Amino acid sequence: MSAETLRLPGSAFSRGHVQAVAGCYFVASFAALGLPPYLTEILPELGDRGARWAGVLYVVPTVFGALGAPLWGRLADRYGRKRLLLRAQLGLAVAFLLAGWADSLATFTVALVLQGILGGTFAASNGYLGAALEGPALSKALTLMQGSARAALVVAPIVVGSLSGWLSPHRQYALLAVLPLTAALLLAALPEPESVAQELETVPATNAVDETPVISLKALYALEFAFVFSTVISFPYLIALVDDRLPGTSPTLSGVLFALPHLCYLVSALAVHSAFRGRPRTGIALGFTCIALGLAGHGVAGSLAELIAVRLLLGVGLTLGLVCLSVLAADCAKGRSPGGMFGSLEFFSKAGAVAAGVAAAVGSARFGPAAPVLTGSAAAAVTVAATLLTSKVPPMNHRTRRSR
């Protein structure tokens, strides 16, 4: 099977289809990723003058997205991945419209709840790709999807900030609802993939293959949770940490420091995929090691050069971790219903993000802005140790390809 094209019954799933899915995720995630940093400006318009609810509302879509992801994944396996991907894009559009026109804190909160429940475009996109691709082609596609997420995380807040002079971030929710609507129209032209697992059912019994995954599905979920927790915990209070270490730093420079790890991924992800797709366990261990060292370095960095160095080291860990998790996820997806698997994976990812947000808030309030990065470093170090200790233990074979 080529990484460029996988033939499906009556159609061809090409690199262009993968790029279309990734591009649609990028445009649809603009509001979801670009507007939450401006909650402190939005909430006073809705009656919360001190923006006291900003921290809670920041994680509301994540919490409800985590709860809904496994269900939407199973429904995708039953009723069609393309349908559920379109549902996710249209659900985002409805939630954004309601958020943009909300005139009270209660209505705005309902809109964010709906964003979490009705959205889930990342898991839906991965489930769609998982039904059409497998092996290196799927892991490369998942790597591209993460690139879309990183690019949106870097670009969206800048665009929202630039538009704020003409339209408040609150009303931008309604304006940016056009993006998931546009994405839905583009995705409607893509084929409905027939599951690779379904194709395998037509293989004669003599060709049936028993395969042992590189790691178990439970181990993949645990690594996903640990990775998201150890990286996301540094996000909320990074600007405060930069201000504490370098008083008077401009918002632009702080934003560049925030973006450096994600820019690292955008520059090097495909090269890292080529280098580590055959040894993802090694890449995961190296990634968590770089994350642990990079975050620990944040705790002692006292100059701009040192902050740049530790941000780049964190970027190396971020890239290794994301790429190798994509490789491991593609391996675990073989012979499984992709919607359910990627929906469950998204649950653990969002659970890690919520846990990181809570830990960051508690740690920063009690011990200062350096506490979150040191907590993340400790979590990454523990994960490295656990990964190395279990690396020589072969996983149990829970996956059998059958021809019946």
Short mmCIF file of C-alpha atoms in Angstrom, two decimals:
data_model
loop_
_atom_site.label_atom_id
_atom_site.label_comp_id
_atom_site.label_asym_id
_atom_site.label_seq_id
_atom_site.Cartn_x
_atom_site.Cartn_y
_atom_site.Cartn_z
CA MET A 1 0.00 0.00 0.00
CA SER A 2 1.36 3.39 -0.99
CA ALA A 3 1.42 6.31 1.45
CA GLU A 4 0.17 8.42 -1.45
CA THR A 5 -2.92 6.50 -2.51
CA LEU A 6 -5.00 3.70 -1.03
CA ARG A 7 -7.46 2.13 -3.43
CA LEU A 8 -10.94 1.66 -2.08
CA PRO A 9 -13.82 -0.11 -3.81
CA GLY A 10 -14.89 2.15 -6.64
CA SER A 11 -12.72 5.09 -5.58
CA ALA A 12 -9.20 6.23 -4.76
CA PHE A 13 -8.29 7.86 -1.47
CA SER A 14 -5.39 10.09 -2.33
CA ARG A 15 -2.99 12.47 -0.66
CA GLY A 16 -5.27 15.27 -1.85
CA HIS A 17 -8.15 13.82 0.19
CA VAL A 18 -5.95 13.71 3.29
CA GLN A 19 -4.87 17.30 2.75
CA ALA A 20 -8.51 18.35 2.29
CA VAL A 21 -9.49 16.78 5.63
CA ALA A 22 -6.53 18.43 7.39
CA GLY A 23 -7.28 21.79 5.76
CA CYS A 24 -10.93 21.62 6.79
CA TYR A 25 -9.92 20.89 10.36
CA PHE A 26 -7.56 23.87 10.29
CA VAL A 27 -10.21 26.39 9.21
CA ALA A 28 -12.93 24.93 11.44
CA SER A 29 -10.73 25.09 14.54
CA PHE A 30 -10.05 28.82 14.25
CA ALA A 31 -12.75 29.92 16.67
CA ALA A 32 -12.26 26.92 18.98
CA LEU A 33 -8.54 27.66 19.40
CA GLY A 34 -8.32 31.38 18.71
CA LEU A 35 -11.09 32.81 20.86
CA PRO A 36 -10.72 31.15 24.32
CA PRO A 37 -7.60 33.24 25.16
CA TYR A 38 -9.88 36.30 24.90
CA LEU A 39 -12.46 35.11 27.42
CA THR A 40 -11.28 37.76 29.85
CA GLU A 41 -12.43 40.36 27.30
CA ILE A 42 -15.64 38.55 26.35
CA LEU A 43 -17.11 37.86 29.78
CA PRO A 44 -17.35 41.49 30.97
CA GLU A 45 -19.72 42.12 28.03
CA LEU A 46 -21.94 39.35 29.42
CA GLY A 47 -22.11 40.66 32.99
CA ASP A 48 -19.07 38.95 34.52
CA ARG A 49 -17.11 42.19 35.02
CA GLY A 50 -14.14 40.56 36.70
CA ALA A 51 -14.10 37.59 34.27
CA ARG A 52 -14.15 35.31 37.30
CA TRP A 53 -15.58 32.45 35.24
CA ALA A 54 -12.90 32.58 32.54
CA GLY A 55 -10.90 29.65 33.92
CA VAL A 56 -13.96 27.42 34.25
CA LEU A 57 -15.41 28.30 30.85
CA TYR A 58 -12.02 27.76 29.22
CA VAL A 59 -12.28 24.01 29.90
CA VAL A 60 -16.06 23.59 29.44
CA PRO A 61 -15.81 22.60 25.73
CA THR A 62 -12.96 20.24 26.55
CA VAL A 63 -14.88 18.48 29.32
CA PHE A 64 -18.02 17.95 27.27
CA GLY A 65 -15.97 17.09 24.19
CA ALA A 66 -14.29 14.33 26.19
CA LEU A 67 -17.64 12.97 27.34
CA GLY A 68 -19.12 12.97 23.85
CA ALA A 69 -16.15 11.71 21.81
CA PRO A 70 -16.49 7.93 22.46
CA LEU A 71 -20.22 7.99 21.65
CA TRP A 72 -19.75 9.94 18.41
CA GLY A 73 -16.95 7.54 17.45
CA ARG A 74 -19.15 4.48 17.87
CA LEU A 75 -21.96 6.16 15.93
CA ALA A 76 -19.48 6.92 13.12
CA ASP A 77 -18.58 3.22 12.88
CA ARG A 78 -22.26 2.36 12.69
CA TYR A 79 -23.70 5.09 10.46
CA GLY A 80 -20.71 6.29 8.43
CA ARG A 81 -17.58 8.32 9.16
CA LYS A 82 -18.28 10.98 6.58
CA ARG A 83 -21.75 11.65 8.02
CA LEU A 84 -20.40 12.04 11.53
CA LEU A 85 -17.55 14.25 10.32
CA LEU A 86 -20.08 16.52 8.61
CA ARG A 87 -22.16 16.45 11.80
CA ALA A 88 -19.16 17.63 13.81
CA GLN A 89 -18.49 20.57 11.48
CA LEU A 90 -22.16 21.62 11.43
CA GLY A 91 -22.35 21.20 15.21
CA LEU A 92 -19.45 23.62 15.62
CA ALA A 93 -21.16 26.13 13.35
CA VAL A 94 -24.37 26.01 15.43
CA ALA A 95 -22.43 26.41 18.70
CA PHE A 96 -20.38 29.34 17.36
CA LEU A 97 -23.48 31.14 16.10
CA LEU A 98 -25.16 30.77 19.49
CA ALA A 99 -22.01 31.96 21.30
CA GLY A 100 -21.68 34.98 19.02
CA TRP A 101 -25.27 36.09 19.56
CA ALA A 102 -25.48 35.21 23.27
CA ASP A 103 -26.56 38.15 25.42
CA SER A 104 -26.09 36.53 28.82
CA LEU A 105 -23.50 34.48 30.62
CA ALA A 106 -25.91 31.54 30.86
CA THR A 107 -26.56 31.45 27.11
CA PHE A 108 -22.86 31.76 26.36
CA THR A 109 -22.14 28.86 28.72
CA VAL A 110 -24.76 26.73 26.96
CA ALA A 111 -23.07 27.55 23.65
CA LEU A 112 -19.71 26.33 24.97
CA VAL A 113 -21.33 23.16 26.27
CA LEU A 114 -22.81 22.57 22.81
CA GLN A 115 -19.43 23.27 21.24
CA GLY A 116 -18.00 20.39 23.26
CA ILE A 117 -20.90 18.00 22.72
CA LEU A 118 -21.60 18.73 19.04
CA GLY A 119 -18.01 19.39 17.93
CA GLY A 120 -15.24 16.83 18.11
CA THR A 121 -13.91 17.55 14.62
CA PHE A 122 -10.41 16.25 15.42
CA ALA A 123 -11.58 12.79 16.53
CA ALA A 124 -14.13 12.67 13.68
CA SER A 125 -11.45 13.57 11.13
CA ASN A 126 -9.07 10.92 12.51
CA GLY A 127 -11.83 8.32 12.47
CA TYR A 128 -12.59 9.19 8.85
CA LEU A 129 -8.92 8.84 7.89
CA GLY A 130 -8.60 5.65 9.94
CA ALA A 131 -11.37 4.04 7.90
CA ALA A 132 -9.53 4.68 4.63
CA LEU A 133 -5.85 4.30 5.52
CA GLU A 134 -3.62 2.08 7.58
CA GLY A 135 0.01 1.68 8.57
CA PRO A 136 2.50 4.34 7.44
CA ALA A 137 -0.12 6.09 5.30
CA LEU A 138 -2.40 6.55 8.33
CA SER A 139 0.38 7.61 10.70
CA LYS A 140 1.57 10.17 8.15
CA ALA A 141 -2.01 11.46 7.79
CA LEU A 142 -2.35 11.72 11.58
CA THR A 143 0.94 13.61 11.68
CA LEU A 144 -0.47 16.06 9.13
CA MET A 145 -3.61 16.45 11.25
CA GLN A 146 -1.50 17.39 14.24
CA GLY A 147 0.26 19.90 12.02
CA SER A 148 -3.11 21.48 11.28
CA ALA A 149 -3.82 21.72 15.00
CA ARG A 150 -0.40 23.31 15.70
CA ALA A 151 -0.80 25.78 12.84
CA ALA A 152 -4.25 26.82 14.05
CA LEU A 153 -2.94 27.19 17.60
CA VAL A 154 -0.26 29.58 16.33
CA VAL A 155 -2.23 31.54 13.73
CA ALA A 156 -5.76 31.76 15.16
CA PRO A 157 -5.05 33.93 18.24
CA ILE A 158 -3.08 36.35 16.05
CA VAL A 159 -5.93 36.67 13.55
CA VAL A 160 -8.52 37.11 16.30
CA GLY A 161 -6.39 39.79 17.92
CA SER A 162 -5.98 41.59 14.59
CA LEU A 163 -9.74 41.58 14.00
CA SER A 164 -10.51 42.83 17.51
CA GLY A 165 -10.08 46.45 16.42
CA TRP A 166 -13.07 46.09 14.12
CA LEU A 167 -15.15 43.40 15.81
CA SER A 168 -15.15 42.29 19.45
CA PRO A 169 -13.96 38.70 20.13
CA HIS A 170 -17.45 37.93 21.41
CA ARG A 171 -19.08 38.74 18.06
CA GLN A 172 -16.28 37.03 16.18
CA TYR A 173 -17.77 33.71 17.28
CA ALA A 174 -20.71 34.38 14.94
CA LEU A 175 -18.46 35.58 12.13
CA LEU A 176 -16.12 32.58 12.37
CA ALA A 177 -19.09 30.17 12.26
CA VAL A 178 -18.79 30.50 8.48
CA LEU A 179 -15.53 28.51 8.63
CA PRO A 180 -16.95 25.14 9.80
CA LEU A 181 -19.86 25.69 7.41
CA THR A 182 -17.39 26.10 4.57
CA ALA A 183 -15.47 23.04 5.76
CA ALA A 184 -18.68 20.99 5.73
CA LEU A 185 -19.38 21.99 2.12
CA LEU A 186 -15.86 20.97 1.09
CA LEU A 187 -16.03 17.67 2.97
CA ALA A 188 -19.35 16.82 1.33
CA ALA A 189 -17.45 16.26 -1.90
CA LEU A 190 -15.17 13.61 -0.38
CA PRO A 191 -15.95 9.88 -0.63
CA GLU A 192 -17.32 7.77 2.18
CA PRO A 193 -14.40 5.45 2.98
CA GLU A 194 -15.03 1.75 3.33
CA SER A 195 -13.27 0.46 6.39
CA VAL A 196 -9.98 -1.33 5.89
CA ALA A 197 -11.27 -3.81 8.47
CA GLN A 198 -14.28 -4.50 6.23
CA GLU A 199 -11.97 -5.10 3.28
CA LEU A 200 -10.01 -7.64 5.32
CA GLU A 201 -13.17 -9.63 5.89
CA THR A 202 -13.15 -10.52 2.18
CA VAL A 203 -9.61 -12.02 2.38
CA PRO A 204 -9.53 -15.83 2.19
CA ALA A 205 -8.97 -17.65 5.46
CA THR A 206 -5.55 -18.83 4.31
CA ASN A 207 -4.42 -15.19 4.19
CA ALA A 208 -5.70 -14.26 7.64
CA VAL A 209 -3.07 -12.44 9.67
CA ASP A 210 -2.53 -12.35 13.40
CA GLU A 211 -0.67 -9.22 14.37
CA THR A 212 0.69 -8.10 17.69
CA PRO A 213 0.58 -4.31 18.13
CA VAL A 214 3.68 -2.43 19.21
CA ILE A 215 1.85 -1.46 22.41
CA SER A 216 -1.56 -2.32 23.82
CA LEU A 217 -4.52 0.00 23.40
CA LYS A 218 -4.56 0.69 27.14
CA ALA A 219 -0.90 1.70 26.99
CA LEU A 220 -1.66 4.04 24.08
CA TYR A 221 -4.43 5.71 26.09
CA ALA A 222 -2.12 6.08 29.10
CA LEU A 223 0.64 7.63 26.96
CA GLU A 224 -1.84 10.02 25.34
CA PHE A 225 -3.10 11.18 28.74
CA ALA A 226 0.43 11.61 30.11
CA PHE A 227 1.65 13.44 27.02
CA VAL A 228 -1.23 15.93 26.95
CA PHE A 229 -1.02 16.48 30.70
CA SER A 230 2.73 17.14 30.73
CA THR A 231 2.65 19.54 27.76
CA VAL A 232 -0.65 21.39 28.21
CA ILE A 233 0.03 22.14 31.89
CA SER A 234 2.63 24.70 30.78
CA PHE A 235 0.26 26.61 28.48
CA PRO A 236 -2.03 28.68 30.77
CA TYR A 237 0.62 30.42 32.85
CA LEU A 238 3.54 30.63 30.43
CA ILE A 239 3.01 34.35 29.78
CA ALA A 240 2.98 34.98 33.54
CA LEU A 241 6.21 32.99 33.88
CA VAL A 242 7.87 35.02 31.09
CA ASP A 243 6.77 38.27 32.75
CA ASP A 244 8.15 37.03 36.07
CA ARG A 245 11.54 36.14 34.58
CA LEU A 246 11.79 38.98 32.05
CA PRO A 247 9.79 41.98 33.35
CA GLY A 248 8.67 44.34 30.60
CA THR A 249 8.64 41.67 27.87
CA SER A 250 6.40 42.77 24.99
CA PRO A 251 3.23 40.76 24.26
CA THR A 252 4.60 40.01 20.79
CA LEU A 253 7.77 38.42 22.15
CA SER A 254 5.76 36.47 24.73
CA GLY A 255 3.56 35.19 21.93
CA VAL A 256 6.60 34.09 19.92
CA LEU A 257 7.97 32.20 22.93
CA PHE A 258 4.60 30.51 23.37
CA ALA A 259 4.54 29.49 19.70
CA LEU A 260 8.12 28.16 19.43
CA PRO A 261 7.39 24.48 20.31
CA HIS A 262 4.47 24.40 17.86
CA LEU A 263 6.59 25.99 15.14
CA CYS A 264 9.17 23.27 15.82
CA TYR A 265 6.53 20.68 15.01
CA LEU A 266 5.47 22.41 11.81
CA VAL A 267 9.06 22.56 10.57
CA SER A 268 10.22 19.05 11.44
CA ALA A 269 7.24 16.69 11.91
CA LEU A 270 7.42 14.91 8.55
CA ALA A 271 11.19 14.40 8.85
CA VAL A 272 10.73 12.99 12.36
CA HIS A 273 7.98 10.70 11.04
CA SER A 274 10.36 9.29 8.43
CA ALA A 275 13.07 8.74 11.03
CA PHE A 276 10.95 7.16 13.79
CA ARG A 277 8.00 5.43 12.11
CA GLY A 278 9.85 2.13 12.50
CA ARG A 279 10.83 2.72 16.14
CA PRO A 280 8.04 4.66 17.86
CA ARG A 281 8.87 3.33 21.35
CA THR A 282 12.32 4.90 21.13
CA GLY A 283 10.80 8.15 19.87
CA ILE A 284 8.26 8.25 22.70
CA ALA A 285 10.97 7.74 25.33
CA LEU A 286 13.16 10.44 23.77
CA GLY A 287 10.17 12.77 23.46
CA PHE A 288 9.17 12.51 27.10
CA THR A 289 12.82 12.92 28.11
CA CYS A 290 13.06 16.18 26.14
CA ILE A 291 9.75 17.35 27.61
CA ALA A 292 10.94 16.60 31.15
CA LEU A 293 14.24 18.42 30.62
CA GLY A 294 12.67 21.31 28.72
CA LEU A 295 10.00 21.96 31.33
CA ALA A 296 12.50 21.64 34.18
CA GLY A 297 14.63 24.20 32.34
CA HIS A 298 11.70 26.63 32.41
CA GLY A 299 11.95 26.57 36.18
CA VAL A 300 15.51 27.93 36.19
CA ALA A 301 15.78 29.89 32.92
CA GLY A 302 16.52 33.53 33.73
CA SER A 303 17.39 35.12 30.38
CA LEU A 304 15.83 35.37 26.94
CA ALA A 305 18.44 33.06 25.42
CA GLU A 306 17.78 30.42 28.08
CA LEU A 307 14.02 30.67 27.60
CA ILE A 308 14.41 30.26 23.85
CA ALA A 309 16.63 27.21 24.40
CA VAL A 310 14.23 25.45 26.77
CA ARG A 311 11.24 26.28 24.53
CA LEU A 312 13.05 24.70 21.58
CA LEU A 313 13.93 21.64 23.68
CA LEU A 314 10.27 21.36 24.64
CA GLY A 315 9.45 21.66 20.93
CA VAL A 316 11.70 18.69 20.15
CA GLY A 317 9.89 16.65 22.78
CA LEU A 318 6.49 17.83 21.55
CA THR A 319 7.33 16.83 17.98
CA LEU A 320 8.74 13.41 18.90
CA GLY A 321 5.78 12.69 21.16
CA LEU A 322 3.06 13.73 18.74
CA VAL A 323 4.61 11.96 15.76
CA CYS A 324 5.29 8.70 17.59
CA LEU A 325 1.85 8.70 19.19
CA SER A 326 0.44 8.99 15.66
CA VAL A 327 2.52 5.98 14.59
CA LEU A 328 1.36 3.97 17.60
CA ALA A 329 -2.27 4.99 17.06
CA ALA A 330 -2.09 3.91 13.41
CA ASP A 331 -0.68 0.56 14.52
CA CYS A 332 -3.41 0.04 17.12
CA ALA A 333 -6.09 0.99 14.57
CA LYS A 334 -5.35 -2.02 12.34
CA GLY A 335 -8.27 -4.43 12.48
CA ARG A 336 -10.30 -2.15 14.78
CA SER A 337 -13.29 0.09 14.21
CA PRO A 338 -11.54 3.45 13.82
CA GLY A 339 -14.38 5.68 15.00
CA GLY A 340 -14.64 4.06 18.39
CA MET A 341 -10.88 3.84 18.86
CA PHE A 342 -10.15 7.45 17.94
CA GLY A 343 -13.16 8.64 19.91
CA SER A 344 -11.81 6.91 23.02
CA LEU A 345 -8.32 8.26 22.31
CA GLU A 346 -9.79 11.76 22.15
CA PHE A 347 -11.46 11.17 25.53
CA PHE A 348 -8.10 10.45 27.18
CA SER A 349 -6.49 13.39 25.37
CA LYS A 350 -9.12 15.83 26.61
CA ALA A 351 -9.08 14.26 30.07
CA GLY A 352 -5.34 14.96 30.18
CA ALA A 353 -5.97 18.57 29.15
CA VAL A 354 -8.60 19.07 31.85
CA ALA A 355 -6.37 17.52 34.52
CA ALA A 356 -3.51 19.74 33.35
CA GLY A 357 -5.65 22.86 33.56
CA VAL A 358 -6.75 22.05 37.11
CA ALA A 359 -3.21 21.18 38.22
CA ALA A 360 -1.82 24.35 36.63
CA ALA A 361 -4.39 26.54 38.36
CA VAL A 362 -3.87 24.95 41.78
CA GLY A 363 -0.09 24.83 41.51
CA SER A 364 0.27 28.39 40.23
CA ALA A 365 -2.02 29.78 42.91
CA ARG A 366 -0.09 28.10 45.71
CA PHE A 367 3.52 28.02 44.50
CA GLY A 368 3.79 30.59 41.72
CA PRO A 369 4.01 30.53 37.90
CA ALA A 370 6.91 28.04 37.83
CA ALA A 371 4.87 25.29 39.54
CA PRO A 372 3.00 24.09 36.41
CA VAL A 373 6.17 23.53 34.35
CA LEU A 374 7.85 21.66 37.20
CA THR A 375 4.75 19.48 37.67
CA GLY A 376 4.73 18.73 33.95
CA SER A 377 8.43 17.87 34.08
CA ALA A 378 7.85 15.41 36.91
CA ALA A 379 4.94 13.77 35.05
CA ALA A 380 7.06 13.41 31.89
CA ALA A 381 9.97 11.92 33.88
CA VAL A 382 7.69 9.34 35.48
CA THR A 383 6.35 8.43 32.03
CA VAL A 384 9.90 7.97 30.70
CA ALA A 385 10.67 5.58 33.55
CA ALA A 386 7.44 3.65 33.01
CA THR A 387 8.07 3.43 29.26
CA LEU A 388 11.61 2.12 29.70
CA LEU A 389 10.54 -0.41 32.34
CA THR A 390 7.81 -1.85 30.10
CA SER A 391 9.69 -1.61 26.80
CA LYS A 392 10.94 -5.20 27.00
CA VAL A 393 7.56 -6.64 27.96
CA PRO A 394 5.72 -7.77 24.79
CA PRO A 395 2.10 -6.61 24.66
CA MET A 396 -0.68 -9.14 24.71
CA ASN A 397 -2.26 -9.76 21.33
CA HIS A 398 -5.78 -8.41 21.57
CA ARG A 399 -6.14 -8.00 17.84
CA THR A 400 -6.78 -10.76 15.34
CA ARG A 401 -7.71 -10.22 11.72
CA ARG A 402 -10.34 -12.73 10.75
CA SER A 403 -11.86 -13.66 7.42
CA ARG A 404 -15.19 -14.84 8.69
#
